Amino acid sequence: MAILPILTAPHPRLTKMSRPVERFDRALAELAENMLETMYAANGIGLAAPQVDVHQRVVVMDLHQEDEPPAPQILVNPEVLQAGAETATMSEGCLSVPEAYEEVERPARVTVRYQDLAGVTHTRECTGLEAVCWQHEIDHLDGVLFVDHLNRLKRDRIIQRLVKEKRLARRARDRAVRPAA
Ligand code: GNR
Ligand code: NI
């Protein structure tokens, strides 16, 4: 088991399209375990493989309430089969967009399909936070972040802040490895 580094925006590989999983092997199970460990360590409720720089259609999720036991879910090749006409707005955050929370409007009810680690297909209907999380995670597999659903002003403000933070972090690192050059 391992905690993997999470890519943060703006990063070109977060915009890549992920490939469907074809081999349901030990390596897939290990990836899912590492993603769950990484998600829990980061206090997230979901994590998509491209966030840890693996461009395959794998998602992990745990939507249990605080007073309930953990309920890890592993979703391979997840997809939205059908979206209802009604929409709902929820405040979203993302481990790849640190410290940004904005309202996003999405279909309130979705029918979803996925495979488990054994390759068995499941179909389900989701509402509420579960519907939001599925759509947020499947977006990642298609190279889309929740900020891509915001207007340009809000998106640019968030991305510019992250660019500045990366620049500051890089400067601090450079000073640390090359003291008083
Ligand atoms: O931890 C997360 N919380 C969250 C809250 C509202 C809507 C979506 C999410 S998913 C996010 C973890 C994450 O970045 N998954 O890709
Ligand atoms: Ni996310």
Short mmCIF file of N, CA and C and ligand atoms in Angstrom, two decimals:
data_model
loop_
_atom_site.label_atom_id
_atom_site.label_comp_id
_atom_site.label_asym_id
_atom_site.label_seq_id
_atom_site.Cartn_x
_atom_site.Cartn_y
_atom_site.Cartn_z
N MET A 1 0.84 -1.20 0.00
CA MET A 1 0.00 0.00 0.00
C MET A 1 0.87 1.24 0.00
N ALA A 2 0.37 2.27 -0.66
CA ALA A 2 1.16 3.50 -0.79
C ALA A 2 0.25 4.69 -0.98
N ILE A 3 0.68 5.82 -0.41
CA ILE A 3 -0.01 7.09 -0.66
C ILE A 3 0.67 7.73 -1.88
N LEU A 4 -0.13 8.02 -2.89
CA LEU A 4 0.42 8.53 -4.15
C LEU A 4 0.29 10.06 -4.20
N PRO A 5 1.24 10.74 -4.87
CA PRO A 5 1.11 12.19 -5.02
C PRO A 5 -0.07 12.55 -5.92
N ILE A 6 -0.79 13.61 -5.57
CA ILE A 6 -1.96 14.06 -6.33
C ILE A 6 -1.58 15.26 -7.20
N LEU A 7 -1.85 15.16 -8.51
CA LEU A 7 -1.59 16.28 -9.42
C LEU A 7 -2.56 17.41 -9.11
N THR A 8 -2.08 18.66 -9.17
CA THR A 8 -2.97 19.80 -8.97
C THR A 8 -2.97 20.70 -10.21
N ALA A 9 -4.10 21.37 -10.41
CA ALA A 9 -4.27 22.27 -11.55
C ALA A 9 -3.40 23.51 -11.38
N PRO A 10 -2.95 24.13 -12.47
CA PRO A 10 -3.10 23.61 -13.82
C PRO A 10 -2.00 22.60 -14.11
N HIS A 11 -2.40 21.44 -14.62
CA HIS A 11 -1.42 20.42 -14.99
C HIS A 11 -1.90 19.75 -16.27
N PRO A 12 -1.04 19.71 -17.31
CA PRO A 12 -1.49 19.19 -18.61
C PRO A 12 -2.05 17.77 -18.54
N ARG A 13 -1.50 16.93 -17.64
CA ARG A 13 -1.97 15.54 -17.63
C ARG A 13 -3.34 15.38 -16.97
N LEU A 14 -3.81 16.42 -16.23
CA LEU A 14 -5.19 16.36 -15.71
C LEU A 14 -6.21 16.54 -16.82
N THR A 15 -5.78 16.98 -18.00
CA THR A 15 -6.72 17.21 -19.11
C THR A 15 -6.73 16.04 -20.11
N LYS A 16 -5.92 15.02 -19.84
CA LYS A 16 -5.86 13.85 -20.73
C LYS A 16 -7.11 12.98 -20.62
N MET A 17 -7.48 12.35 -21.72
CA MET A 17 -8.56 11.35 -21.71
C MET A 17 -7.99 10.03 -21.20
N SER A 18 -8.66 9.41 -20.23
CA SER A 18 -8.18 8.12 -19.70
C SER A 18 -8.72 6.96 -20.52
N ARG A 19 -7.95 5.87 -20.56
CA ARG A 19 -8.30 4.69 -21.36
C ARG A 19 -9.11 3.68 -20.55
N PRO A 20 -10.03 2.99 -21.20
CA PRO A 20 -10.78 1.93 -20.51
C PRO A 20 -9.84 0.85 -19.98
N VAL A 21 -10.21 0.27 -18.83
CA VAL A 21 -9.48 -0.87 -18.28
C VAL A 21 -9.89 -2.12 -19.04
N GLU A 22 -8.89 -2.91 -19.46
CA GLU A 22 -9.19 -4.16 -20.16
C GLU A 22 -8.76 -5.38 -19.37
N ARG A 23 -7.76 -5.19 -18.53
CA ARG A 23 -7.22 -6.33 -17.76
C ARG A 23 -7.61 -6.22 -16.29
N PHE A 24 -8.38 -7.17 -15.81
CA PHE A 24 -8.82 -7.18 -14.41
C PHE A 24 -7.87 -8.08 -13.62
N ASP A 25 -6.67 -7.50 -13.35
CA ASP A 25 -5.60 -8.30 -12.76
C ASP A 25 -5.18 -7.75 -11.41
N ARG A 26 -4.12 -8.35 -10.87
CA ARG A 26 -3.58 -7.96 -9.56
C ARG A 26 -3.14 -6.48 -9.55
N ALA A 27 -2.57 -6.03 -10.68
CA ALA A 27 -2.10 -4.64 -10.77
C ALA A 27 -3.27 -3.66 -10.62
N LEU A 28 -4.43 -4.02 -11.18
CA LEU A 28 -5.61 -3.17 -11.06
C LEU A 28 -6.06 -3.09 -9.60
N ALA A 29 -6.09 -4.23 -8.92
CA ALA A 29 -6.49 -4.27 -7.51
C ALA A 29 -5.54 -3.44 -6.66
N GLU A 30 -4.23 -3.52 -6.98
CA GLU A 30 -3.24 -2.74 -6.22
C GLU A 30 -3.40 -1.25 -6.46
N LEU A 31 -3.68 -0.87 -7.71
CA LEU A 31 -3.92 0.54 -8.01
C LEU A 31 -5.11 1.05 -7.19
N ALA A 32 -6.20 0.27 -7.18
CA ALA A 32 -7.41 0.68 -6.44
C ALA A 32 -7.12 0.81 -4.94
N GLU A 33 -6.36 -0.14 -4.38
CA GLU A 33 -6.00 -0.06 -2.96
C GLU A 33 -5.19 1.20 -2.66
N ASN A 34 -4.21 1.49 -3.52
CA ASN A 34 -3.39 2.68 -3.32
C ASN A 34 -4.22 3.96 -3.47
N MET A 35 -5.16 3.95 -4.40
CA MET A 35 -6.03 5.12 -4.58
C MET A 35 -6.91 5.33 -3.35
N LEU A 36 -7.43 4.25 -2.78
CA LEU A 36 -8.25 4.37 -1.56
C LEU A 36 -7.41 4.94 -0.42
N GLU A 37 -6.20 4.41 -0.26
CA GLU A 37 -5.34 4.90 0.82
C GLU A 37 -5.03 6.39 0.62
N THR A 38 -4.77 6.77 -0.63
CA THR A 38 -4.48 8.17 -0.96
C THR A 38 -5.69 9.07 -0.69
N MET A 39 -6.87 8.59 -1.09
CA MET A 39 -8.12 9.36 -0.87
C MET A 39 -8.38 9.57 0.62
N TYR A 40 -8.25 8.50 1.41
CA TYR A 40 -8.50 8.63 2.85
C TYR A 40 -7.47 9.56 3.49
N ALA A 41 -6.21 9.45 3.08
CA ALA A 41 -5.16 10.30 3.66
C ALA A 41 -5.42 11.77 3.36
N ALA A 42 -6.06 12.05 2.21
CA ALA A 42 -6.32 13.42 1.81
C ALA A 42 -7.71 13.89 2.25
N ASN A 43 -8.44 13.04 2.98
CA ASN A 43 -9.80 13.37 3.44
C ASN A 43 -10.75 13.67 2.29
N GLY A 44 -10.59 12.95 1.18
CA GLY A 44 -11.51 13.12 0.05
C GLY A 44 -12.63 12.09 0.12
N ILE A 45 -13.72 12.35 -0.63
CA ILE A 45 -14.82 11.39 -0.71
C ILE A 45 -14.77 10.62 -2.03
N GLY A 46 -13.85 11.02 -2.92
CA GLY A 46 -13.69 10.34 -4.20
C GLY A 46 -12.30 10.62 -4.75
N LEU A 47 -11.85 9.77 -5.66
CA LEU A 47 -10.55 10.01 -6.32
C LEU A 47 -10.57 9.26 -7.66
N ALA A 48 -10.13 9.94 -8.70
CA ALA A 48 -10.06 9.32 -10.03
C ALA A 48 -8.59 9.09 -10.38
N ALA A 49 -8.31 7.99 -11.09
CA ALA A 49 -6.92 7.60 -11.37
C ALA A 49 -6.07 8.72 -11.99
N PRO A 50 -6.61 9.52 -12.94
CA PRO A 50 -5.75 10.56 -13.52
C PRO A 50 -5.23 11.56 -12.49
N GLN A 51 -5.92 11.70 -11.35
CA GLN A 51 -5.43 12.60 -10.30
C GLN A 51 -4.11 12.12 -9.70
N VAL A 52 -3.86 10.80 -9.80
CA VAL A 52 -2.58 10.26 -9.35
C VAL A 52 -1.72 9.85 -10.56
N ASP A 53 -2.00 10.50 -11.71
CA ASP A 53 -1.18 10.36 -12.91
C ASP A 53 -1.26 8.98 -13.54
N VAL A 54 -2.38 8.28 -13.32
CA VAL A 54 -2.62 6.99 -13.99
C VAL A 54 -3.83 7.21 -14.90
N HIS A 55 -3.64 7.08 -16.21
CA HIS A 55 -4.68 7.52 -17.15
C HIS A 55 -5.53 6.35 -17.63
N GLN A 56 -6.13 5.71 -16.64
CA GLN A 56 -7.06 4.59 -16.84
C GLN A 56 -8.37 4.90 -16.14
N ARG A 57 -9.47 4.30 -16.63
CA ARG A 57 -10.80 4.65 -16.14
C ARG A 57 -11.12 3.88 -14.84
N VAL A 58 -10.50 4.37 -13.75
CA VAL A 58 -10.67 3.80 -12.42
C VAL A 58 -11.01 4.92 -11.44
N VAL A 59 -12.02 4.68 -10.59
CA VAL A 59 -12.45 5.66 -9.59
C VAL A 59 -12.63 4.93 -8.26
N VAL A 60 -12.27 5.61 -7.16
CA VAL A 60 -12.63 5.10 -5.83
C VAL A 60 -13.47 6.17 -5.14
N MET A 61 -14.32 5.71 -4.21
CA MET A 61 -15.27 6.61 -3.58
C MET A 61 -15.62 6.05 -2.20
N ASP A 62 -15.91 6.94 -1.26
CA ASP A 62 -16.49 6.51 0.02
C ASP A 62 -17.38 7.63 0.52
N LEU A 63 -18.68 7.39 0.48
CA LEU A 63 -19.66 8.43 0.82
C LEU A 63 -20.34 8.15 2.16
N HIS A 64 -19.70 7.34 3.02
CA HIS A 64 -20.35 7.01 4.29
C HIS A 64 -20.44 8.24 5.20
N GLN A 65 -21.50 8.28 6.03
CA GLN A 65 -21.68 9.35 7.02
C GLN A 65 -20.65 9.17 8.13
N GLU A 66 -20.38 10.26 8.85
CA GLU A 66 -19.36 10.21 9.90
C GLU A 66 -19.67 9.16 10.97
N ASP A 67 -20.96 8.94 11.23
CA ASP A 67 -21.34 7.99 12.28
C ASP A 67 -21.53 6.57 11.75
N GLU A 68 -21.10 6.35 10.49
CA GLU A 68 -21.20 5.02 9.90
C GLU A 68 -19.81 4.45 9.65
N PRO A 69 -19.69 3.12 9.51
CA PRO A 69 -18.39 2.53 9.20
C PRO A 69 -17.98 2.86 7.76
N PRO A 70 -16.67 2.81 7.46
CA PRO A 70 -16.19 3.08 6.10
C PRO A 70 -16.90 2.21 5.06
N ALA A 71 -17.11 2.76 3.86
CA ALA A 71 -17.79 2.04 2.78
C ALA A 71 -17.05 2.30 1.47
N PRO A 72 -15.83 1.72 1.34
CA PRO A 72 -15.06 1.96 0.12
C PRO A 72 -15.72 1.36 -1.10
N GLN A 73 -15.73 2.11 -2.20
CA GLN A 73 -16.27 1.62 -3.47
C GLN A 73 -15.18 1.74 -4.52
N ILE A 74 -15.08 0.73 -5.38
CA ILE A 74 -14.13 0.74 -6.49
C ILE A 74 -14.95 0.61 -7.77
N LEU A 75 -14.81 1.60 -8.65
CA LEU A 75 -15.61 1.67 -9.86
C LEU A 75 -14.67 1.63 -11.07
N VAL A 76 -14.78 0.57 -11.86
CA VAL A 76 -13.94 0.43 -13.05
C VAL A 76 -14.80 0.71 -14.29
N ASN A 77 -14.26 1.51 -15.20
CA ASN A 77 -14.97 1.91 -16.42
C ASN A 77 -16.36 2.48 -16.12
N PRO A 78 -16.47 3.39 -15.14
CA PRO A 78 -17.80 3.93 -14.79
C PRO A 78 -18.32 4.84 -15.90
N GLU A 79 -19.63 4.82 -16.10
CA GLU A 79 -20.24 5.73 -17.09
C GLU A 79 -21.65 6.09 -16.70
N VAL A 80 -22.06 7.27 -17.15
CA VAL A 80 -23.44 7.71 -16.97
C VAL A 80 -24.23 7.22 -18.18
N LEU A 81 -25.21 6.35 -17.92
CA LEU A 81 -26.02 5.81 -19.02
C LEU A 81 -27.13 6.78 -19.39
N GLN A 82 -27.66 7.46 -18.36
CA GLN A 82 -28.83 8.30 -18.56
C GLN A 82 -28.83 9.38 -17.49
N ALA A 83 -29.16 10.61 -17.86
CA ALA A 83 -29.25 11.70 -16.90
C ALA A 83 -30.65 12.27 -16.94
N GLY A 84 -31.26 12.50 -15.76
CA GLY A 84 -32.59 13.08 -15.70
C GLY A 84 -32.57 14.54 -16.14
N ALA A 85 -33.74 15.08 -16.46
CA ALA A 85 -33.83 16.46 -16.94
C ALA A 85 -33.66 17.46 -15.80
N GLU A 86 -34.06 17.07 -14.61
CA GLU A 86 -33.98 17.97 -13.45
C GLU A 86 -32.52 18.16 -13.05
N THR A 87 -32.15 19.38 -12.65
CA THR A 87 -30.78 19.64 -12.22
C THR A 87 -30.75 20.01 -10.74
N ALA A 88 -29.58 19.92 -10.15
CA ALA A 88 -29.36 20.33 -8.76
C ALA A 88 -28.02 21.03 -8.68
N THR A 89 -27.92 21.95 -7.74
CA THR A 89 -26.69 22.72 -7.56
C THR A 89 -26.06 22.35 -6.23
N MET A 90 -24.76 22.03 -6.26
CA MET A 90 -24.07 21.69 -5.01
C MET A 90 -22.70 22.35 -5.01
N SER A 91 -22.23 22.72 -3.83
CA SER A 91 -20.89 23.27 -3.69
C SER A 91 -19.88 22.13 -3.83
N GLU A 92 -18.96 22.25 -4.81
CA GLU A 92 -17.98 21.19 -5.05
C GLU A 92 -16.57 21.65 -4.73
N GLY A 93 -15.76 20.69 -4.34
CA GLY A 93 -14.34 20.91 -4.16
C GLY A 93 -13.62 19.78 -4.87
N CYS A 94 -12.28 19.87 -4.97
CA CYS A 94 -11.53 18.83 -5.68
C CYS A 94 -10.13 18.77 -5.11
N LEU A 95 -9.63 17.57 -4.88
CA LEU A 95 -8.27 17.40 -4.36
C LEU A 95 -7.24 17.94 -5.34
N SER A 96 -7.60 18.07 -6.62
CA SER A 96 -6.68 18.61 -7.62
C SER A 96 -6.84 20.11 -7.81
N VAL A 97 -7.77 20.72 -7.05
CA VAL A 97 -7.99 22.17 -7.09
C VAL A 97 -8.05 22.65 -5.64
N PRO A 98 -6.90 22.66 -4.94
CA PRO A 98 -6.92 22.87 -3.50
C PRO A 98 -7.59 24.18 -3.07
N GLU A 99 -8.37 24.07 -2.02
CA GLU A 99 -8.98 25.23 -1.36
C GLU A 99 -9.87 26.09 -2.24
N ALA A 100 -10.56 25.46 -3.20
CA ALA A 100 -11.55 26.17 -4.01
C ALA A 100 -12.86 25.42 -3.90
N TYR A 101 -13.92 26.14 -3.58
CA TYR A 101 -15.25 25.53 -3.45
C TYR A 101 -16.24 26.42 -4.18
N GLU A 102 -16.94 25.84 -5.15
CA GLU A 102 -17.89 26.63 -5.95
C GLU A 102 -19.11 25.79 -6.28
N GLU A 103 -20.23 26.46 -6.45
CA GLU A 103 -21.47 25.79 -6.81
C GLU A 103 -21.42 25.34 -8.27
N VAL A 104 -21.82 24.08 -8.49
CA VAL A 104 -21.88 23.53 -9.85
C VAL A 104 -23.27 22.93 -10.04
N GLU A 105 -23.88 23.22 -11.20
CA GLU A 105 -25.19 22.67 -11.53
C GLU A 105 -25.01 21.45 -12.43
N ARG A 106 -25.66 20.35 -12.04
CA ARG A 106 -25.56 19.10 -12.82
C ARG A 106 -26.91 18.38 -12.77
N PRO A 107 -27.10 17.38 -13.62
CA PRO A 107 -28.32 16.56 -13.51
C PRO A 107 -28.43 15.98 -12.09
N ALA A 108 -29.64 16.02 -11.52
CA ALA A 108 -29.86 15.61 -10.13
C ALA A 108 -29.90 14.10 -9.99
N ARG A 109 -30.25 13.40 -11.09
CA ARG A 109 -30.45 11.95 -11.03
C ARG A 109 -29.77 11.32 -12.24
N VAL A 110 -28.91 10.35 -11.99
CA VAL A 110 -28.22 9.68 -13.10
C VAL A 110 -28.29 8.16 -12.94
N THR A 111 -28.42 7.48 -14.06
CA THR A 111 -28.28 6.02 -14.08
C THR A 111 -26.86 5.72 -14.49
N VAL A 112 -26.16 4.94 -13.67
CA VAL A 112 -24.74 4.72 -13.90
C VAL A 112 -24.44 3.22 -14.04
N ARG A 113 -23.35 2.94 -14.75
CA ARG A 113 -22.90 1.56 -14.92
C ARG A 113 -21.41 1.50 -14.67
N TYR A 114 -20.93 0.43 -14.06
CA TYR A 114 -19.50 0.28 -13.81
C TYR A 114 -19.19 -1.20 -13.70
N GLN A 115 -17.91 -1.53 -13.70
CA GLN A 115 -17.47 -2.90 -13.44
C GLN A 115 -16.75 -2.93 -12.10
N ASP A 116 -16.80 -4.08 -11.43
CA ASP A 116 -16.03 -4.24 -10.20
C ASP A 116 -14.67 -4.85 -10.55
N LEU A 117 -13.87 -5.15 -9.51
CA LEU A 117 -12.50 -5.64 -9.74
C LEU A 117 -12.48 -6.99 -10.45
N ALA A 118 -13.62 -7.72 -10.39
CA ALA A 118 -13.69 -9.01 -11.06
C ALA A 118 -14.19 -8.86 -12.50
N GLY A 119 -14.53 -7.61 -12.89
CA GLY A 119 -15.01 -7.38 -14.25
C GLY A 119 -16.52 -7.53 -14.40
N VAL A 120 -17.21 -7.75 -13.27
CA VAL A 120 -18.67 -7.91 -13.31
C VAL A 120 -19.34 -6.54 -13.42
N THR A 121 -20.31 -6.42 -14.33
CA THR A 121 -20.98 -5.14 -14.58
C THR A 121 -22.15 -4.93 -13.62
N HIS A 122 -22.27 -3.69 -13.11
CA HIS A 122 -23.37 -3.30 -12.22
C HIS A 122 -24.02 -2.04 -12.77
N THR A 123 -25.32 -1.90 -12.55
CA THR A 123 -26.05 -0.69 -12.95
C THR A 123 -26.83 -0.19 -11.75
N ARG A 124 -26.89 1.15 -11.58
CA ARG A 124 -27.53 1.72 -10.40
C ARG A 124 -28.07 3.10 -10.68
N GLU A 125 -29.02 3.55 -9.88
CA GLU A 125 -29.48 4.93 -9.98
C GLU A 125 -28.95 5.73 -8.81
N CYS A 126 -28.47 6.93 -9.07
CA CYS A 126 -27.88 7.76 -8.02
C CYS A 126 -28.57 9.11 -7.96
N THR A 127 -28.68 9.65 -6.74
CA THR A 127 -29.19 11.00 -6.53
C THR A 127 -28.30 11.67 -5.49
N GLY A 128 -28.58 12.95 -5.24
CA GLY A 128 -27.90 13.68 -4.17
C GLY A 128 -26.38 13.71 -4.37
N LEU A 129 -25.65 13.62 -3.24
CA LEU A 129 -24.18 13.70 -3.28
C LEU A 129 -23.59 12.60 -4.14
N GLU A 130 -24.23 11.42 -4.13
CA GLU A 130 -23.71 10.32 -4.91
C GLU A 130 -23.74 10.64 -6.41
N ALA A 131 -24.83 11.26 -6.86
CA ALA A 131 -24.93 11.64 -8.28
C ALA A 131 -23.88 12.69 -8.63
N VAL A 132 -23.66 13.64 -7.71
CA VAL A 132 -22.65 14.68 -7.93
C VAL A 132 -21.27 14.05 -8.04
N CYS A 133 -20.96 13.15 -7.10
CA CYS A 133 -19.62 12.56 -7.04
C CYS A 133 -19.34 11.71 -8.29
N TRP A 134 -20.30 10.92 -8.71
CA TRP A 134 -20.12 10.12 -9.93
C TRP A 134 -19.78 11.02 -11.11
N GLN A 135 -20.54 12.09 -11.27
CA GLN A 135 -20.33 12.96 -12.43
C GLN A 135 -18.99 13.68 -12.32
N HIS A 136 -18.63 14.12 -11.11
CA HIS A 136 -17.35 14.79 -10.87
C HIS A 136 -16.18 13.84 -11.22
N GLU A 137 -16.29 12.58 -10.80
CA GLU A 137 -15.19 11.62 -11.03
C GLU A 137 -15.10 11.21 -12.50
N ILE A 138 -16.25 10.98 -13.14
CA ILE A 138 -16.23 10.61 -14.56
C ILE A 138 -15.68 11.77 -15.39
N ASP A 139 -15.99 13.00 -14.99
CA ASP A 139 -15.37 14.17 -15.65
C ASP A 139 -13.85 14.05 -15.63
N HIS A 140 -13.27 13.68 -14.47
CA HIS A 140 -11.80 13.54 -14.39
C HIS A 140 -11.29 12.56 -15.43
N LEU A 141 -12.02 11.46 -15.64
CA LEU A 141 -11.58 10.44 -16.60
C LEU A 141 -11.58 10.99 -18.02
N ASP A 142 -12.40 12.05 -18.24
CA ASP A 142 -12.47 12.69 -19.54
C ASP A 142 -11.61 13.96 -19.59
N GLY A 143 -10.80 14.17 -18.56
CA GLY A 143 -9.91 15.34 -18.54
C GLY A 143 -10.60 16.64 -18.18
N VAL A 144 -11.73 16.55 -17.48
CA VAL A 144 -12.52 17.74 -17.12
C VAL A 144 -12.51 17.94 -15.61
N LEU A 145 -12.30 19.19 -15.16
CA LEU A 145 -12.33 19.53 -13.73
C LEU A 145 -13.61 20.32 -13.43
N PHE A 146 -14.01 20.35 -12.14
CA PHE A 146 -15.26 21.07 -11.83
C PHE A 146 -15.16 22.55 -12.20
N VAL A 147 -13.95 23.12 -12.18
CA VAL A 147 -13.82 24.54 -12.54
C VAL A 147 -14.15 24.78 -14.01
N ASP A 148 -14.10 23.71 -14.84
CA ASP A 148 -14.47 23.86 -16.24
C ASP A 148 -15.96 24.09 -16.41
N HIS A 149 -16.75 23.87 -15.34
CA HIS A 149 -18.19 24.13 -15.38
C HIS A 149 -18.53 25.54 -14.91
N LEU A 150 -17.52 26.30 -14.45
CA LEU A 150 -17.76 27.65 -13.94
C LEU A 150 -17.61 28.67 -15.07
N ASN A 151 -18.07 29.89 -14.83
CA ASN A 151 -17.83 30.93 -15.84
C ASN A 151 -16.34 31.27 -15.84
N ARG A 152 -15.91 31.92 -16.93
CA ARG A 152 -14.47 32.11 -17.15
C ARG A 152 -13.83 32.95 -16.05
N LEU A 153 -14.55 33.95 -15.57
CA LEU A 153 -14.01 34.82 -14.52
C LEU A 153 -13.67 34.02 -13.28
N LYS A 154 -14.62 33.19 -12.82
CA LYS A 154 -14.39 32.37 -11.61
C LYS A 154 -13.27 31.37 -11.84
N ARG A 155 -13.30 30.71 -13.02
CA ARG A 155 -12.29 29.69 -13.32
C ARG A 155 -10.90 30.33 -13.36
N ASP A 156 -10.77 31.45 -14.08
CA ASP A 156 -9.47 32.10 -14.22
C ASP A 156 -8.93 32.56 -12.87
N ARG A 157 -9.82 33.05 -12.01
CA ARG A 157 -9.39 33.52 -10.69
C ARG A 157 -8.78 32.36 -9.89
N ILE A 158 -9.42 31.21 -9.93
CA ILE A 158 -8.94 30.03 -9.20
C ILE A 158 -7.62 29.54 -9.79
N ILE A 159 -7.58 29.42 -11.12
CA ILE A 159 -6.37 28.89 -11.77
C ILE A 159 -5.18 29.84 -11.57
N GLN A 160 -5.43 31.14 -11.66
CA GLN A 160 -4.33 32.10 -11.47
C GLN A 160 -3.76 32.01 -10.07
N ARG A 161 -4.63 31.81 -9.08
CA ARG A 161 -4.15 31.65 -7.70
C ARG A 161 -3.26 30.40 -7.60
N LEU A 162 -3.68 29.31 -8.24
CA LEU A 162 -2.90 28.07 -8.17
C LEU A 162 -1.56 28.23 -8.89
N VAL A 163 -1.55 28.95 -10.01
CA VAL A 163 -0.30 29.21 -10.74
C VAL A 163 0.66 29.96 -9.83
N LYS A 164 0.14 30.98 -9.15
CA LYS A 164 0.99 31.78 -8.24
C LYS A 164 1.53 30.91 -7.12
N GLU A 165 0.67 30.06 -6.55
CA GLU A 165 1.11 29.20 -5.45
C GLU A 165 2.19 28.23 -5.90
N LYS A 166 2.05 27.70 -7.13
CA LYS A 166 3.08 26.79 -7.65
C LYS A 166 4.40 27.53 -7.84
N ARG A 167 4.32 28.78 -8.32
CA ARG A 167 5.52 29.59 -8.55
C ARG A 167 6.23 29.84 -7.22
N LEU A 168 5.46 30.20 -6.19
CA LEU A 168 6.05 30.44 -4.87
C LEU A 168 6.67 29.18 -4.30
N ALA A 169 5.99 28.05 -4.47
CA ALA A 169 6.51 26.79 -3.94
C ALA A 169 7.81 26.40 -4.64
N ARG A 170 7.85 26.64 -5.96
CA ARG A 170 9.07 26.30 -6.73
C ARG A 170 10.23 27.18 -6.26
N ARG A 171 9.97 28.48 -6.05
CA ARG A 171 11.03 29.39 -5.57
C ARG A 171 11.56 28.95 -4.22
N ALA A 172 10.65 28.58 -3.33
CA ALA A 172 11.06 28.16 -1.98
C ALA A 172 11.93 26.92 -2.07
N ARG A 173 11.54 25.99 -2.97
CA ARG A 173 12.29 24.74 -3.14
C ARG A 173 13.69 25.04 -3.71
N ASP A 174 13.73 25.94 -4.71
CA ASP A 174 15.02 26.27 -5.34
C ASP A 174 15.96 26.90 -4.31
N ARG A 175 15.43 27.77 -3.46
CA ARG A 175 16.28 28.39 -2.44
C ARG A 175 16.81 27.33 -1.48
N ALA A 176 15.95 26.35 -1.15
CA ALA A 176 16.34 25.33 -0.17
C ALA A 176 17.49 24.45 -0.67
N VAL A 177 17.48 24.09 -1.98
CA VAL A 177 18.52 23.19 -2.48
C VAL A 177 19.76 23.94 -2.92
N ARG A 178 19.66 25.27 -3.09
CA ARG A 178 20.81 26.03 -3.61
C ARG A 178 21.03 27.26 -2.72
N PRO A 179 21.48 27.02 -1.45
CA PRO A 179 21.56 28.12 -0.51
C PRO A 179 22.70 29.10 -0.85
N ALA A 180 22.40 30.39 -0.76
CA ALA A 180 23.39 31.47 -0.94
C ALA A 180 24.28 31.24 -2.15
N ALA A 181 23.67 30.96 -3.31
CA ALA A 181 24.45 30.67 -4.52
C ALA A 181 25.23 31.90 -4.97
O1 GNR B 1 -13.37 15.15 -1.67
C1 GNR B 1 -14.11 15.61 -2.54
N1 GNR B 1 -15.25 16.25 -2.18
C2 GNR B 1 -16.23 16.63 -3.09
C3 GNR B 1 -17.21 17.51 -2.64
C4 GNR B 1 -18.22 17.93 -3.48
C5 GNR B 1 -18.26 17.46 -4.78
C6 GNR B 1 -17.28 16.60 -5.25
C7 GNR B 1 -16.28 16.19 -4.41
S1 GNR B 1 -15.07 15.07 -4.97
C8 GNR B 1 -13.71 15.53 -3.96
C9 GNR B 1 -12.54 14.60 -4.17
C10 GNR B 1 -12.05 14.72 -5.60
O2 GNR B 1 -11.38 15.63 -6.00
N2 GNR B 1 -12.42 13.78 -6.42
O3 GNR B 1 -12.07 13.85 -7.73
NI NI B 2 -11.88 15.97 -8.16
#
